[in-house]
Amino acid sequence: MSKVHEHPLANNPAIKNFRKYLQIKSVQPNPDYGSCVVFFTEQAKELGLPIKVYEFVKGKPIIVISWIGINPNLPSILLNGHMDVVPVVESEWKYDPFAAEIDKNGNIYARGAQDMKCVSIQYLEAIRYLKQNGVKLRRTVHISFVPDEELHSADGMALFVKSKEFKDLNVGFSLDEGGPTPNKEYVVTNGERVCWTLEIVCHGNTGHGLMLIPNTAAEKVQYLLNKFLGYREESRKKMKHPHPFYDLGNVTSVNLTNIKGGVQSNVIPSKITMEFDCRVTPNDAVTFDALVKQWCQEAGGDSVTYKYISKDPVLPITKTDDSNPFWKAFENVFKKRNDKLILSICPAASDGRFLRGIGIPVLGTSPMPGTPFLLHDHNEFLNAQTFLDGIELYKELIPAIANVE
Ligand SMILES: [Zn+2]
């Protein structure tokens, strides 16, 4: 561990708060959620806002801080963030991944710096500023801190949205996480790709490895691989910008992730099984399903079978037209600031999908322009100034969406 001199921004109160949250080891598989509860309870106290901690599953708290609006009967705004972070390979990091060190360039290194502790603190710091300046918002704003997003949210948002406690929040619109962009623009997502894990089994004639027998499993595998990898190549060509938060979510990706079959090298296998990781963009869902069926049929009729080991439901995307006043309010903030906003589909799944699943419109954004994509990577960092700029953005975004009539 190399020692660094403190950057001048290290004394900024918002940066201090961010680093304090980053230093909590809410890392899977044994996240310290207890310290998160203590931390957010302190935050709520400082902000003078009520806090509730729900524990539907022991040790998996769901925390909600609320800022009651002038008209609390209107549907509320939910600002969501997950508390957990993915594991680290500590030896690959320049600094201790839970020390939140700032280097001389102002980069804060920590697991969760991008995904997504930054956003949760930005929400709170923007609200702190607004409250201190006497701002009152029309709608109630709830800030939620949820567990286990990185474990598919079974004990987190998936559970929370089904509860009476969630229903009582009367959420009408939500913000959730997005991702960084390499240039000066911002990205917002209004839907997610769904994950479908596909298993295809090809049956064929068996026999001695020296024979040239017809109708083998391998020939069916060959046909299917050509189709799937051809489709994969078409998706690659459709992408104009090879960045996860520009174009990737707008195309469907397929990857062969597992292939097995055969007993030994001189026996032709009677059965070969393949697995594909398919990430299907909402617009492709119907056609992709039909293609899989067609290709399997063409490859070998009844001798080729397929099933989805898991298949996420396809959810409606959040409308980005005049019918959605929250979108208009959101978009107008960027227009007024002269900031470029890229609308995209999230390439991965986020907690937003559970909200969409019960009909709540969701936009995903994590304001990190000019930042390399380091989610789940070694040496994840966020620049302190970029983090502070994000607070400035939320100071405008939160009132804009919470004041929608
Ligand atoms: Zn995340």
XYZ file of C-alpha atoms and ligand atoms in Angstrom:
406
model
C 0.000 0.000 0.000
C 1.531 3.290 -1.032
C 0.840 6.307 1.120
C -0.733 9.302 -0.574
C -0.840 12.945 0.395
C -4.305 14.208 1.103
C -5.901 15.968 -1.833
C -7.431 19.406 -1.035
C -10.923 18.029 -1.744
C -10.442 15.453 1.022
C -11.753 18.050 3.476
C -14.954 18.708 1.538
C -17.850 17.503 3.754
C -19.600 15.692 0.888
C -16.369 13.908 -0.031
C -15.867 12.978 3.615
C -19.341 11.467 3.705
C -18.751 9.590 0.449
C -15.481 8.149 1.729
C -17.060 7.158 5.017
C -19.711 5.154 3.152
C -17.057 3.606 0.882
C -15.112 2.510 3.946
C -18.026 0.365 5.150
C -17.317 -3.184 3.989
C -20.728 -3.893 2.527
C -19.027 -6.407 0.260
C -20.580 -9.667 -0.823
C -20.831 -12.418 0.284
C -20.877 -11.084 3.893
C -21.825 -7.418 3.602
C -21.698 -5.291 6.750
C -25.222 -3.893 6.495
C -25.285 -3.147 10.230
C -22.746 -0.339 9.723
C -24.837 0.966 6.808
C -27.857 1.241 9.119
C -25.756 3.159 11.668
C -24.344 5.412 8.925
C -27.708 6.266 7.326
C -29.353 6.739 10.730
C -26.698 9.409 11.444
C -27.298 10.937 8.007
C -31.053 11.113 8.555
C -30.513 12.734 11.943
C -28.209 15.359 10.432
C -30.729 16.019 7.657
C -33.629 16.171 10.102
C -35.530 13.548 8.113
C -37.401 10.454 9.276
C -35.811 7.073 8.602
C -37.331 3.616 8.556
C -35.471 0.334 8.560
C -37.397 -2.711 7.348
C -36.003 -6.155 7.895
C -38.105 -8.644 5.943
C -35.144 -11.027 6.034
C -32.916 -11.051 9.097
C -29.658 -9.221 8.454
C -30.906 -7.705 5.165
C -32.163 -4.229 6.089
C -34.022 -2.027 3.644
C -33.556 1.607 4.649
C -35.829 4.479 3.608
C -35.224 8.152 4.424
C -38.195 10.366 3.554
C -38.565 14.054 2.767
C -42.261 14.800 2.965
C -43.595 17.031 0.206
C -46.066 19.916 0.309
C -48.663 17.610 -1.201
C -47.921 14.196 0.295
C -50.970 12.666 -1.363
C -49.373 12.906 -4.796
C -47.434 9.829 -5.955
C -43.919 10.090 -4.537
C -40.424 10.007 -6.005
C -38.112 7.119 -5.122
C -34.338 7.651 -5.315
C -32.923 4.156 -5.117
C -29.452 2.813 -4.444
C -28.074 -0.566 -3.474
C -25.712 -0.813 -0.517
C -23.805 -3.945 -1.448
C -20.706 -4.139 -3.613
C -19.052 -7.044 -5.423
C -15.965 -8.837 -4.028
C -12.415 -7.647 -4.724
C -9.120 -9.291 -5.624
C -7.171 -7.216 -3.133
C -3.742 -8.035 -4.587
C -4.761 -6.404 -7.895
C -5.576 -3.046 -6.271
C -3.218 -0.067 -6.036
C -4.777 0.906 -2.693
C -6.813 -0.842 -0.040
C -10.230 -1.135 -1.778
C -12.004 -0.134 1.445
C -9.739 2.762 2.464
C -11.188 5.177 -0.150
C -7.812 6.849 -0.662
C -7.637 9.986 -2.799
C -4.628 10.229 -5.094
C -2.976 13.440 -6.271
C -5.414 13.685 -9.196
C -8.397 13.577 -6.867
C -9.361 10.038 -7.819
C -11.048 8.162 -4.990
C -10.231 4.460 -5.141
C -12.735 2.097 -3.586
C -15.054 -0.775 -4.368
C -18.424 0.880 -4.861
C -16.989 4.250 -5.957
C -18.851 3.824 -9.275
C -21.294 1.031 -8.433
C -23.071 2.737 -6.773
C -22.291 4.336 -3.426
C -21.543 7.600 -5.240
C -25.171 8.007 -6.330
C -26.657 7.347 -2.871
C -24.460 10.038 -1.297
C -25.140 12.440 -4.174
C -28.895 12.106 -3.497
C -28.339 12.895 0.202
C -25.928 15.790 -0.368
C -28.251 17.412 -2.910
C -31.155 17.101 -0.459
C -28.990 18.502 2.349
C -28.304 21.587 0.194
C -31.936 21.990 -0.865
C -33.203 21.685 2.705
C -30.614 24.139 4.012
C -31.771 26.636 1.393
C -35.376 26.388 2.457
C -36.553 24.581 -0.660
C -39.868 22.754 -0.355
C -40.909 20.178 -2.923
C -44.394 19.361 -4.115
C -44.012 15.583 -3.920
C -42.565 13.446 -1.181
C -39.091 12.098 -1.958
C -38.016 8.731 -0.539
C -34.373 7.699 -0.652
C -33.967 3.931 -0.411
C -30.842 1.933 0.401
C -31.374 -1.710 -0.459
C -29.353 -4.899 0.058
C -28.197 -7.678 -2.248
C -28.616 -6.109 -5.700
C -25.409 -7.886 -6.656
C -27.069 -11.187 -5.688
C -30.093 -10.639 -7.937
C -32.029 -8.809 -5.182
C -34.036 -11.785 -3.884
C -33.815 -10.418 -0.310
C -33.708 -6.821 -1.525
C -35.793 -4.920 -4.042
C -37.505 -8.057 -5.401
C -38.978 -8.618 -1.950
C -39.529 -4.964 -1.057
C -41.771 -4.168 -4.040
C -44.165 -6.919 -2.952
C -44.624 -5.501 0.552
C -47.380 -3.377 2.044
C -44.649 -1.055 3.320
C -43.570 -0.375 -0.253
C -47.134 0.136 -1.433
C -47.601 2.696 1.339
C -44.776 4.782 -0.165
C -47.095 5.399 -3.147
C -44.178 5.661 -5.591
C -44.996 7.291 -8.933
C -41.548 7.614 -10.427
C -38.058 6.397 -9.598
C -34.403 7.044 -10.306
C -31.904 4.193 -10.108
C -28.330 3.523 -11.197
C -26.724 3.981 -14.594
C -23.089 4.066 -15.614
C -20.102 6.156 -16.634
C -19.392 7.599 -20.063
C -15.920 8.211 -21.482
C -16.666 11.739 -22.739
C -18.486 14.797 -21.470
C -22.007 13.460 -21.937
C -24.425 11.759 -19.564
C -26.282 8.544 -20.171
C -29.778 7.654 -19.014
C -31.379 4.247 -19.368
C -35.114 3.644 -19.679
C -35.085 -0.150 -19.794
C -32.889 -3.169 -19.251
C -31.835 -6.109 -21.312
C -33.201 -9.372 -19.973
C -30.982 -12.349 -19.216
C -32.015 -15.628 -20.811
C -29.832 -18.662 -20.186
C -30.399 -21.106 -23.010
C -29.515 -24.797 -23.073
C -29.522 -26.687 -26.368
C -29.045 -30.446 -26.598
C -28.029 -31.970 -29.945
C -28.500 -35.724 -30.393
C -26.936 -37.719 -33.236
C -25.576 -41.022 -34.448
C -22.722 -42.528 -32.491
C -19.996 -44.951 -33.524
C -16.246 -45.402 -33.950
C -14.233 -42.210 -34.257
C -12.642 -43.429 -37.514
C -15.989 -43.557 -39.365
C -17.654 -40.875 -41.482
C -21.155 -41.587 -40.266
C -23.929 -39.119 -41.134
C -26.240 -37.121 -38.881
C -23.919 -36.625 -35.922
C -24.498 -34.296 -32.988
C -21.405 -32.296 -33.977
C -22.926 -31.330 -37.349
C -25.988 -29.929 -35.571
C -23.719 -28.052 -33.175
C -21.858 -26.671 -36.191
C -25.111 -25.427 -37.760
C -26.233 -23.775 -34.536
C -22.868 -22.212 -33.764
C -22.833 -20.648 -37.225
C -26.284 -19.184 -36.585
C -25.582 -17.937 -33.068
C -22.126 -16.556 -33.809
C -23.437 -14.994 -37.025
C -26.169 -13.271 -35.008
C -23.513 -12.175 -32.504
C -21.461 -10.629 -35.294
C -24.531 -8.776 -36.629
C -25.103 -7.314 -33.154
C -21.477 -6.201 -32.997
C -21.846 -4.450 -36.347
C -24.995 -2.630 -35.175
C -23.059 -0.997 -32.340
C -21.739 2.401 -33.315
C -19.844 2.990 -30.091
C -18.260 0.005 -28.368
C -19.040 1.236 -24.870
C -21.329 -0.636 -22.458
C -23.473 2.405 -21.755
C -23.826 3.688 -25.320
C -24.972 0.911 -27.603
C -24.556 -2.446 -25.927
C -27.963 -2.341 -24.269
C -29.626 -1.560 -27.592
C -28.509 -4.842 -29.155
C -28.914 -8.473 -28.155
C -25.732 -10.323 -27.242
C -25.249 -14.081 -27.316
C -22.242 -15.953 -26.003
C -21.492 -19.654 -25.960
C -20.541 -20.183 -22.320
C -20.455 -23.951 -21.938
C -20.216 -26.983 -24.219
C -20.007 -30.578 -23.161
C -20.379 -34.036 -24.663
C -18.586 -37.221 -25.553
C -16.986 -40.019 -23.558
C -13.529 -40.369 -25.094
C -11.602 -39.293 -28.167
C -12.343 -42.326 -30.401
C -16.111 -42.412 -29.840
C -18.447 -40.082 -31.757
C -20.678 -38.446 -29.114
C -24.384 -39.206 -29.273
C -25.172 -36.015 -27.401
C -23.620 -32.544 -27.138
C -25.010 -29.898 -24.813
C -24.403 -26.174 -25.240
C -25.238 -23.228 -23.029
C -25.637 -19.678 -24.242
C -25.757 -16.488 -22.181
C -28.280 -14.360 -24.081
C -28.893 -10.718 -23.112
C -31.966 -9.697 -25.018
C -32.812 -6.060 -25.632
C -36.565 -5.412 -25.146
C -37.253 -4.775 -28.854
C -35.735 -8.131 -29.859
C -37.534 -10.342 -27.339
C -40.223 -11.768 -29.653
C -38.001 -12.211 -32.717
C -35.150 -13.761 -30.736
C -37.424 -16.409 -29.247
C -38.688 -17.281 -32.722
C -35.154 -17.469 -34.145
C -33.996 -19.918 -31.484
C -36.953 -22.166 -32.263
C -36.350 -21.934 -35.998
C -32.589 -22.592 -35.821
C -33.029 -25.638 -33.569
C -35.640 -27.018 -35.974
C -33.384 -26.428 -38.979
C -30.382 -27.952 -37.186
C -31.979 -31.304 -36.560
C -35.753 -31.353 -36.035
C -36.693 -33.528 -33.088
C -33.065 -34.493 -32.428
C -32.311 -30.969 -31.231
C -34.085 -29.795 -28.085
C -33.779 -26.564 -26.174
C -34.946 -24.987 -22.967
C -34.309 -21.819 -21.012
C -32.555 -22.582 -17.723
C -33.621 -19.106 -16.657
C -35.651 -16.517 -18.487
C -36.275 -13.034 -17.092
C -39.650 -11.578 -18.013
C -39.633 -8.809 -20.615
C -40.740 -5.551 -18.978
C -42.144 -2.391 -20.527
C -39.589 0.337 -21.078
C -40.151 3.725 -19.452
C -41.736 6.127 -21.913
C -39.568 8.994 -23.107
C -42.177 11.100 -24.860
C -44.684 13.810 -23.950
C -46.897 11.262 -22.191
C -44.370 11.007 -19.347
C -44.101 14.333 -17.455
C -41.238 12.987 -15.331
C -39.214 12.331 -18.468
C -39.915 15.843 -19.720
C -38.796 17.323 -16.391
C -35.690 15.122 -16.361
C -34.744 15.911 -19.948
C -35.310 19.653 -19.475
C -32.691 19.814 -16.726
C -30.049 18.540 -19.146
C -31.272 20.872 -21.902
C -31.055 23.887 -19.579
C -27.547 22.905 -18.508
C -26.518 22.370 -22.144
C -25.460 18.856 -21.232
C -25.653 16.115 -23.816
C -27.876 13.239 -22.718
C -27.692 9.822 -24.356
C -30.780 7.622 -24.023
C -29.971 3.937 -23.896
C -31.042 0.533 -22.631
C -29.088 -0.703 -19.604
C -26.850 -3.594 -20.747
C -27.177 -5.332 -17.360
C -30.006 -5.913 -14.940
C -30.588 -3.396 -12.130
C -33.105 -3.072 -9.309
C -35.119 -0.853 -11.648
C -36.560 -3.994 -13.235
C -38.582 -4.818 -10.120
C -40.055 -1.329 -10.100
C -40.886 -1.575 -13.815
C -42.424 -4.953 -13.106
C -45.091 -3.285 -10.954
C -45.652 -0.468 -13.413
C -43.430 2.281 -11.965
C -41.503 4.312 -14.555
C -37.752 4.277 -13.865
C -34.793 6.154 -15.299
C -31.275 4.914 -14.607
C -28.440 7.357 -14.306
C -25.126 7.591 -12.464
C -23.564 10.934 -13.366
C -19.967 10.031 -14.247
C -18.953 11.784 -17.475
C -15.337 11.377 -18.516
C -14.904 8.280 -16.367
C -13.563 4.868 -17.422
C -15.983 1.953 -16.988
C -14.692 0.178 -13.857
C -17.842 -1.348 -12.396
C -16.862 -4.710 -10.840
C -13.255 -4.137 -12.035
C -9.965 -3.789 -10.148
C -9.014 -0.254 -9.044
C -12.546 1.112 -9.330
C -12.368 4.856 -8.771
C -14.337 8.053 -9.176
C -12.827 11.502 -9.388
C -13.776 13.726 -6.447
C -14.670 16.629 -8.735
C -16.866 14.385 -10.922
C -18.602 13.228 -7.756
C -19.202 16.843 -6.640
C -20.454 17.794 -10.129
C -22.989 14.981 -9.774
C -24.358 16.612 -6.612
C -24.855 19.831 -8.596
C -26.841 17.858 -11.155
C -29.090 16.263 -8.505
C -29.679 19.697 -6.941
C -31.541 20.447 -10.177
C -32.895 16.988 -11.036
C -34.558 16.235 -7.702
C -36.655 19.446 -7.564
C -37.514 19.097 -11.267
C -39.034 15.632 -10.889
C -40.468 16.182 -7.410
C -42.282 19.316 -8.542
C -44.044 17.641 -11.492
C -47.714 18.604 -11.142
Zn -24.947 -1.424 -9.190
